[in-house]
Coordinates of C-alpha atoms in Angstrom, one line a residue:
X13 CA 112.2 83.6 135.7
X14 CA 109.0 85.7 136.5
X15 CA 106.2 84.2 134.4
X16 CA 104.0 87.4 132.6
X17 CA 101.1 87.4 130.5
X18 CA 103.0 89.2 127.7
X19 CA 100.2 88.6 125.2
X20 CA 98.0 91.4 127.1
X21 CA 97.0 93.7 124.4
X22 CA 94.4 96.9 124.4
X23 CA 91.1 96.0 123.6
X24 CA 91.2 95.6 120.0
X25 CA 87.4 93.6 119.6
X26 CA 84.7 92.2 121.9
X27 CA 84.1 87.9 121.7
X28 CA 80.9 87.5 121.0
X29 CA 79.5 84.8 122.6
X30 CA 76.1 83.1 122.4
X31 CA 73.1 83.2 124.6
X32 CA 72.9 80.8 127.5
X33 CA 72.2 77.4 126.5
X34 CA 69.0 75.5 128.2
X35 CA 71.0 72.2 127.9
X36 CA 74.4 73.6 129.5
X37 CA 73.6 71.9 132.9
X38 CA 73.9 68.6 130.9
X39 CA 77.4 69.9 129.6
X40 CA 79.5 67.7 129.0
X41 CA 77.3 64.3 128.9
X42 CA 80.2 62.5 126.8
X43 CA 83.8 62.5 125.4
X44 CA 85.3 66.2 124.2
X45 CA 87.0 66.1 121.2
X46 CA 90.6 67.9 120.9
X47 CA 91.8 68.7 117.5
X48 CA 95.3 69.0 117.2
X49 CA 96.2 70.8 113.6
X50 CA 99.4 69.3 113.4
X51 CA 101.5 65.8 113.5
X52 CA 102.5 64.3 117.1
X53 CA 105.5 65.2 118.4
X54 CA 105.4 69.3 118.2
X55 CA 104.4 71.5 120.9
X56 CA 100.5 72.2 119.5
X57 CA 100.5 68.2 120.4
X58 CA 102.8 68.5 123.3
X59 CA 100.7 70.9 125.5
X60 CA 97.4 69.6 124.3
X61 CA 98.5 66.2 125.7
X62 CA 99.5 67.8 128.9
X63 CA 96.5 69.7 129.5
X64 CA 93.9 66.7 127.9
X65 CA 93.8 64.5 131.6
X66 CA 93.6 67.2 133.5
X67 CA 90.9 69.1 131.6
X68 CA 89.1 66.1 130.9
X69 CA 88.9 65.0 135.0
X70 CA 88.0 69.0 135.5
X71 CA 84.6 68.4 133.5
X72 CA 84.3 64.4 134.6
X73 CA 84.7 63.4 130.8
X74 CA 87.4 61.8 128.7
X75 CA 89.5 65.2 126.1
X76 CA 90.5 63.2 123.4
X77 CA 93.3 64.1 121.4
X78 CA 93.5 63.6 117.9
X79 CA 95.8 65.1 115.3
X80 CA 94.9 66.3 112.0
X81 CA 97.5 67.6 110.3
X82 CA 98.0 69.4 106.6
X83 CA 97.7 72.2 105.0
X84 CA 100.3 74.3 107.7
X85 CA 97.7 73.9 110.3
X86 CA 94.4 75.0 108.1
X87 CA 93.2 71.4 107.2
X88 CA 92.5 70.9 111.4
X89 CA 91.6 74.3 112.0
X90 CA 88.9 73.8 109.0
X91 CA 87.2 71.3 110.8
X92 CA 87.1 72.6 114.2
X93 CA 85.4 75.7 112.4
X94 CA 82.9 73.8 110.5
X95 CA 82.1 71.5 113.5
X96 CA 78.8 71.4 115.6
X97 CA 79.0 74.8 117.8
X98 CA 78.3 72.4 120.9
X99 CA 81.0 71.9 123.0
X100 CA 82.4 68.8 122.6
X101 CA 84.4 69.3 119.1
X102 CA 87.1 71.6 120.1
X103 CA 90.6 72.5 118.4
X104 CA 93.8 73.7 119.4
X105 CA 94.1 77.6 118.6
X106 CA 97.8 78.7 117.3
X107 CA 99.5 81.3 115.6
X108 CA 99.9 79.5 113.1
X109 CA 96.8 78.7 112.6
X110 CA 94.6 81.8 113.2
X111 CA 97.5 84.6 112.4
X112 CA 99.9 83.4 110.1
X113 CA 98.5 80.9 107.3
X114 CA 95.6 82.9 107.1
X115 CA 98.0 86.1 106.7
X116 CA 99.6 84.5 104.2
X117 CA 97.5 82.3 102.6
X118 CA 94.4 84.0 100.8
X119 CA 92.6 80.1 100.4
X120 CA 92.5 79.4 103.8
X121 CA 88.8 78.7 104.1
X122 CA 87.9 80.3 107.1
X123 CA 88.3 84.0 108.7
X124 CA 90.5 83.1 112.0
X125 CA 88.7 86.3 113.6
X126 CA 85.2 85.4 113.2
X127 CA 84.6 81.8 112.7
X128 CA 85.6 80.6 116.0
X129 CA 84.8 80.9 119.9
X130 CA 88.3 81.3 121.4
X131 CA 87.8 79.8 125.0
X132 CA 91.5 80.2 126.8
X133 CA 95.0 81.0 125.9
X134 CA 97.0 78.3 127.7
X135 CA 100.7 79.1 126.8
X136 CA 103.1 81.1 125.6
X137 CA 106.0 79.5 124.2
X138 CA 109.7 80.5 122.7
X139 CA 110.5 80.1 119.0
X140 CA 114.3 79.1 118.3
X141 CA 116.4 78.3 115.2
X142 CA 118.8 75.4 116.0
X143 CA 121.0 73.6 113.5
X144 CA 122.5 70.1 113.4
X145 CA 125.4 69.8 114.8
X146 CA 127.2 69.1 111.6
X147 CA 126.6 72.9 110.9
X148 CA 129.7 74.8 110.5
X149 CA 128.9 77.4 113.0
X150 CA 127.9 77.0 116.4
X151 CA 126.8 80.8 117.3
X152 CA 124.2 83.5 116.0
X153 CA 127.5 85.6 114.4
X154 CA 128.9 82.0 112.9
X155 CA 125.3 81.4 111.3
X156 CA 124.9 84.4 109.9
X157 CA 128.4 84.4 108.0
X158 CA 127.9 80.8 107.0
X159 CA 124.3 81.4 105.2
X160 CA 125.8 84.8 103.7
X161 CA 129.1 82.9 102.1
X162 CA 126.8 80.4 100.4
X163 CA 123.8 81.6 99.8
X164 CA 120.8 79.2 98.8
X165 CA 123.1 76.2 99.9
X166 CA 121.0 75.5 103.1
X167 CA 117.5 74.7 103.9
X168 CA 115.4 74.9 106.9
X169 CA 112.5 72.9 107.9
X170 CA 109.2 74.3 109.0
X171 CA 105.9 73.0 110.8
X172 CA 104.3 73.7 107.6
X173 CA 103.7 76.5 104.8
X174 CA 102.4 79.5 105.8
X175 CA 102.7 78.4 109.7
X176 CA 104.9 80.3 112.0
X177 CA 108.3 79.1 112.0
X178 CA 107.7 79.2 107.8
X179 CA 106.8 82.9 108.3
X180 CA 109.6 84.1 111.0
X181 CA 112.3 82.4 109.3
X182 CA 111.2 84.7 106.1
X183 CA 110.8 87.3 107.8
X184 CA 114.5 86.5 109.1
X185 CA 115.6 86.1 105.9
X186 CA 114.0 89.5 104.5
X187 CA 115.8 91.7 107.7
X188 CA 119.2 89.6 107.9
X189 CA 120.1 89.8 103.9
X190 CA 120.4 85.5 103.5
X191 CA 118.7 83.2 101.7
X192 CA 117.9 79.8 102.9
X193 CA 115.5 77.1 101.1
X194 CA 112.3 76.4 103.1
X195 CA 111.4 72.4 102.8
X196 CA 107.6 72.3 104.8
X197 CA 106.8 69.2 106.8
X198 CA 102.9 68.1 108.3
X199 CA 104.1 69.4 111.6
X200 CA 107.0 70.1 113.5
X201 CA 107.7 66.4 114.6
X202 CA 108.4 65.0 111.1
X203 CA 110.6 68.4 110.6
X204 CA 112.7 67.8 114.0
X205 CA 113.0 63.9 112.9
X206 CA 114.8 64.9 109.7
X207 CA 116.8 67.7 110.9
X208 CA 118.0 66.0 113.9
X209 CA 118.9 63.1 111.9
X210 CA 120.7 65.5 109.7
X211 CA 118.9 65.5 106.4
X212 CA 117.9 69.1 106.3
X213 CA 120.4 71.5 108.3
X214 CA 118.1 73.7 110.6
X215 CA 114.7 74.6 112.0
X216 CA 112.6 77.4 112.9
X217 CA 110.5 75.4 115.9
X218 CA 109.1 76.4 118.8
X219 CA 111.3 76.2 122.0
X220 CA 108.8 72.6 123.5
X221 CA 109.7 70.2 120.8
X222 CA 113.2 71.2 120.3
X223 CA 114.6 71.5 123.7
X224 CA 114.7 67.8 124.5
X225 CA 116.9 67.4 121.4
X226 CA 119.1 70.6 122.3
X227 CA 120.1 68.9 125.9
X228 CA 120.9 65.8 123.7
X229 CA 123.3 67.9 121.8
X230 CA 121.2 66.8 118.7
X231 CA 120.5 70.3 117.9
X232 CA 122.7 73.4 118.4
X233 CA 120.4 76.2 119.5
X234 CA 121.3 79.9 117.5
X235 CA 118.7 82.2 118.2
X236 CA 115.8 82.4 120.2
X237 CA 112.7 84.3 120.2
X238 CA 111.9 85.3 123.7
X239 CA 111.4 88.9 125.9
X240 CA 114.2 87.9 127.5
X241 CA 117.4 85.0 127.5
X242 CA 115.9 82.2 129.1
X243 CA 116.8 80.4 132.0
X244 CA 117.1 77.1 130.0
X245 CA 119.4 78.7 127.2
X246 CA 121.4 81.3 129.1
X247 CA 123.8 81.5 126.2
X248 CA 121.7 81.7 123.2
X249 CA 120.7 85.5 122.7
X250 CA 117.3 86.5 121.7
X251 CA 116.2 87.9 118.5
X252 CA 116.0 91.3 120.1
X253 CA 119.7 91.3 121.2
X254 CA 120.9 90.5 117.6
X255 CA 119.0 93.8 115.9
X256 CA 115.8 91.7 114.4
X257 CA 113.0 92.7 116.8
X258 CA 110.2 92.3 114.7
X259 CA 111.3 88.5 114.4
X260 CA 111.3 88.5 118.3
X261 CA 107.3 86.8 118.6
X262 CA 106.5 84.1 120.8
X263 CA 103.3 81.7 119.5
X264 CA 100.6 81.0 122.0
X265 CA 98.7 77.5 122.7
X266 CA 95.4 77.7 123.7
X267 CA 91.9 76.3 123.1
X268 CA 88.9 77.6 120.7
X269 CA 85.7 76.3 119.3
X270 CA 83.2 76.9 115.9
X271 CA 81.9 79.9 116.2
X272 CA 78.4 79.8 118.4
X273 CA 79.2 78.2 121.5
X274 CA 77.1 79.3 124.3
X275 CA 78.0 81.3 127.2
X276 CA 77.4 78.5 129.5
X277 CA 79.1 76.0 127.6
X278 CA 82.3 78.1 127.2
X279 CA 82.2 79.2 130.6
X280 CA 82.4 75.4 131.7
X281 CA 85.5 74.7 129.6
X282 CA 87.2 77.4 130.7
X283 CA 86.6 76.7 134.3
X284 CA 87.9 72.9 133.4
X285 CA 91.7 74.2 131.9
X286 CA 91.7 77.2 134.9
X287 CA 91.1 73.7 137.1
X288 CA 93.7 71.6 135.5
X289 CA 96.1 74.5 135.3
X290 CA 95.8 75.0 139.4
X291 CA 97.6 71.5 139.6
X292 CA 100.9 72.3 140.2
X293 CA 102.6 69.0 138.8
X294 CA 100.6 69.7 134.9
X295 CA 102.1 73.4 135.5
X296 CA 105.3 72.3 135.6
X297 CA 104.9 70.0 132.9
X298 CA 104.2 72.9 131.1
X299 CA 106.9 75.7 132.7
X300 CA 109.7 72.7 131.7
X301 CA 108.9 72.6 127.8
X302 CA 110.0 76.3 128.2
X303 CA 106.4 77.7 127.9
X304 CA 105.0 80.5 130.2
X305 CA 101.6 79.7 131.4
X306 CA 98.8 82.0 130.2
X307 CA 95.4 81.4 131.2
X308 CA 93.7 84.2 130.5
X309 CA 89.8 84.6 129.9
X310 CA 87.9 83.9 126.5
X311 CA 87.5 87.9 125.6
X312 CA 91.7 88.5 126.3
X313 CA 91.9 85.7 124.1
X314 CA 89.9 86.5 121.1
X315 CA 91.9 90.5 121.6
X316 CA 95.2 88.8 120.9
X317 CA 94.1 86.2 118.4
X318 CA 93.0 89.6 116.5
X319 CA 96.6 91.2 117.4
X320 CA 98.5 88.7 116.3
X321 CA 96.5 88.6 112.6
X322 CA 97.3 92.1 112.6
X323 CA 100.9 91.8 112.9
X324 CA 101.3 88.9 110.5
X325 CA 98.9 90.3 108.3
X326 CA 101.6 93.6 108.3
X327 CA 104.6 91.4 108.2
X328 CA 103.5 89.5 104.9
X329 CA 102.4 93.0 103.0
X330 CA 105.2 94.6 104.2
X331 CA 108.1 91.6 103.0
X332 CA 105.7 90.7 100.1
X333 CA 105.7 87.4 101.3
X334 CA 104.1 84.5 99.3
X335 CA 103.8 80.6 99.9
X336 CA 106.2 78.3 98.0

């Protein structure tokens, strides 16, 4: 499959990044700090844990990974914004995070356009709804007829509220006529644990986390969200294919900072993932999750960070969407 940048979007605002930093030479001097908004196990904690040595031997310091999870992504994202604008507290950007909780969710405290220095989109990943395999249907045409002869009997679990696979499954909901109960988890991992163990029927995840339990046969995959069928679901259509295109968005995985981090300093992180993404082994560790590698520069990065706000921001005015 040809690997794209299929975020590229026309200019839509300018990064504004600070002036050079006297100290940036010294940059980094200790460990970086990697905020992960979510619980392990999901793809925000996936890719960051794939791209966390190889970053970190880039810049000749230790990326440490911790997760912080809550709030559908905002409780991490909070902190990364509030943190010192030096370089060495950084956080895991997502759509979730900066497009659709704050889309969504009018408390979020901070303005996913503004309060942060977006530093490099990493990856682009698939979104999927699978089911457990005690599901009665087995197909997108079978799933659609099963959730429209009951409706409100099923739930689906979700990374969190007002995160991405909370706002495309409404969004699915609103354009295919069902209804189906949303039950939000602290991150995708606790949400694939209890709906591959069978305790809530389905998931709206991203493609990463779920695939391992797809080859199982844990999950049944239904539906994926993709510009085109992928090579390692050949069977399952896209969202495109079934008449829903606006539900047919990929989420992206990349890294940002508090707003404020100088030139230099950003320059010198970006040059550390653009160094660690060269490898081909962490590439492929990336490319076999499903994800299409991205790496594009901080300024492309802040332009679709702002695009993707823009759509959400539509899609929740448009559906009237709330949080549960």
């Amino acid at each position: 499959m040809k690997r794209r940048n299929w975020l590229a979007v026309p200019a839509l605002a300018a990064v504004a990044l600070a002036a050079p930093n006297v100290f940036a030479q010294a940059f980094p001097n200790k460990p970086i700090r990697l905020v992960v908004p979510f619980a392990p196990g999901g793809t925000t904690d996936i890719i960051a844990r794939v791209i966390a040595e190889p970053m970190g031997k880039a810049l000749g310091q230790t990326v440490i990974v911790e997760n912080k999870p809550g709030g559908g992504g905002s409780i991490g994202a909070t902190e990364t914004a509030r943190a010192t604008p030096d370089g060495y507290s950084l956080g895991m950007a997502t759509v979730s995070t900066t497009a659709a909780n704050p889309a969504i969710n009018p408390k979020v405290p901070y303005n996913p356009t503004t309060d942060f220095t977006p530093i490099i989109n990493i990856a682009a990943t698939p979104n999927i709804i699978a089911v457990h395999p005690s599901f009665p249907a087995k197909d997108y045409k079978g799933f659609v007829d099963a959730l429209k002869k009951a409706p409100g009997r099923y739930s689906y679990s979700s990374s969190g509220s007002g995160g991405i696979g909370h706002l495309q499954m409404e969004l699915f909901k609103n354009l295919s006529g069902t209804f189906i109960t949303h039950i939000p988890y602290r991150g995708a991992g606790p949400a694939l644990n209890d709906t591959v163990a069978g305790q809530v029927p389905m998931i709206f995840d991203n493609l990463p986390s779920a695939l391992p339990f797809i080859r199982d046969n844990r999950l049944v995959p239904i539906v994926v969200a993709a510009p085109q069928r992928l090579r390692e679901l050949p069977n399952v259509p896209t969202f495109r294919e079934v008449g829903l295109e606006p539900v047919n968005r990929m989420a992206y995985y990349g890294i940002y900072g508090p707003k404020g981090i100088p030139a230099d300093v950003v320059q010198k992180i970006h040059e550390g993932v653009m160094k660690a993404l060269q490898d081909p082994a962490v590439r492929k560790r990336i490319e076999d999750t499903g994800s299409f590698i991205i790496a594009n520069t901080p300024q492309q990065f802040a332009q679709q960070i702002q695009a993707e706000f823009d759509v959400y921001k539509k899609v929740v005015d448009t559906a009237k969407l709330k949080l549960d």
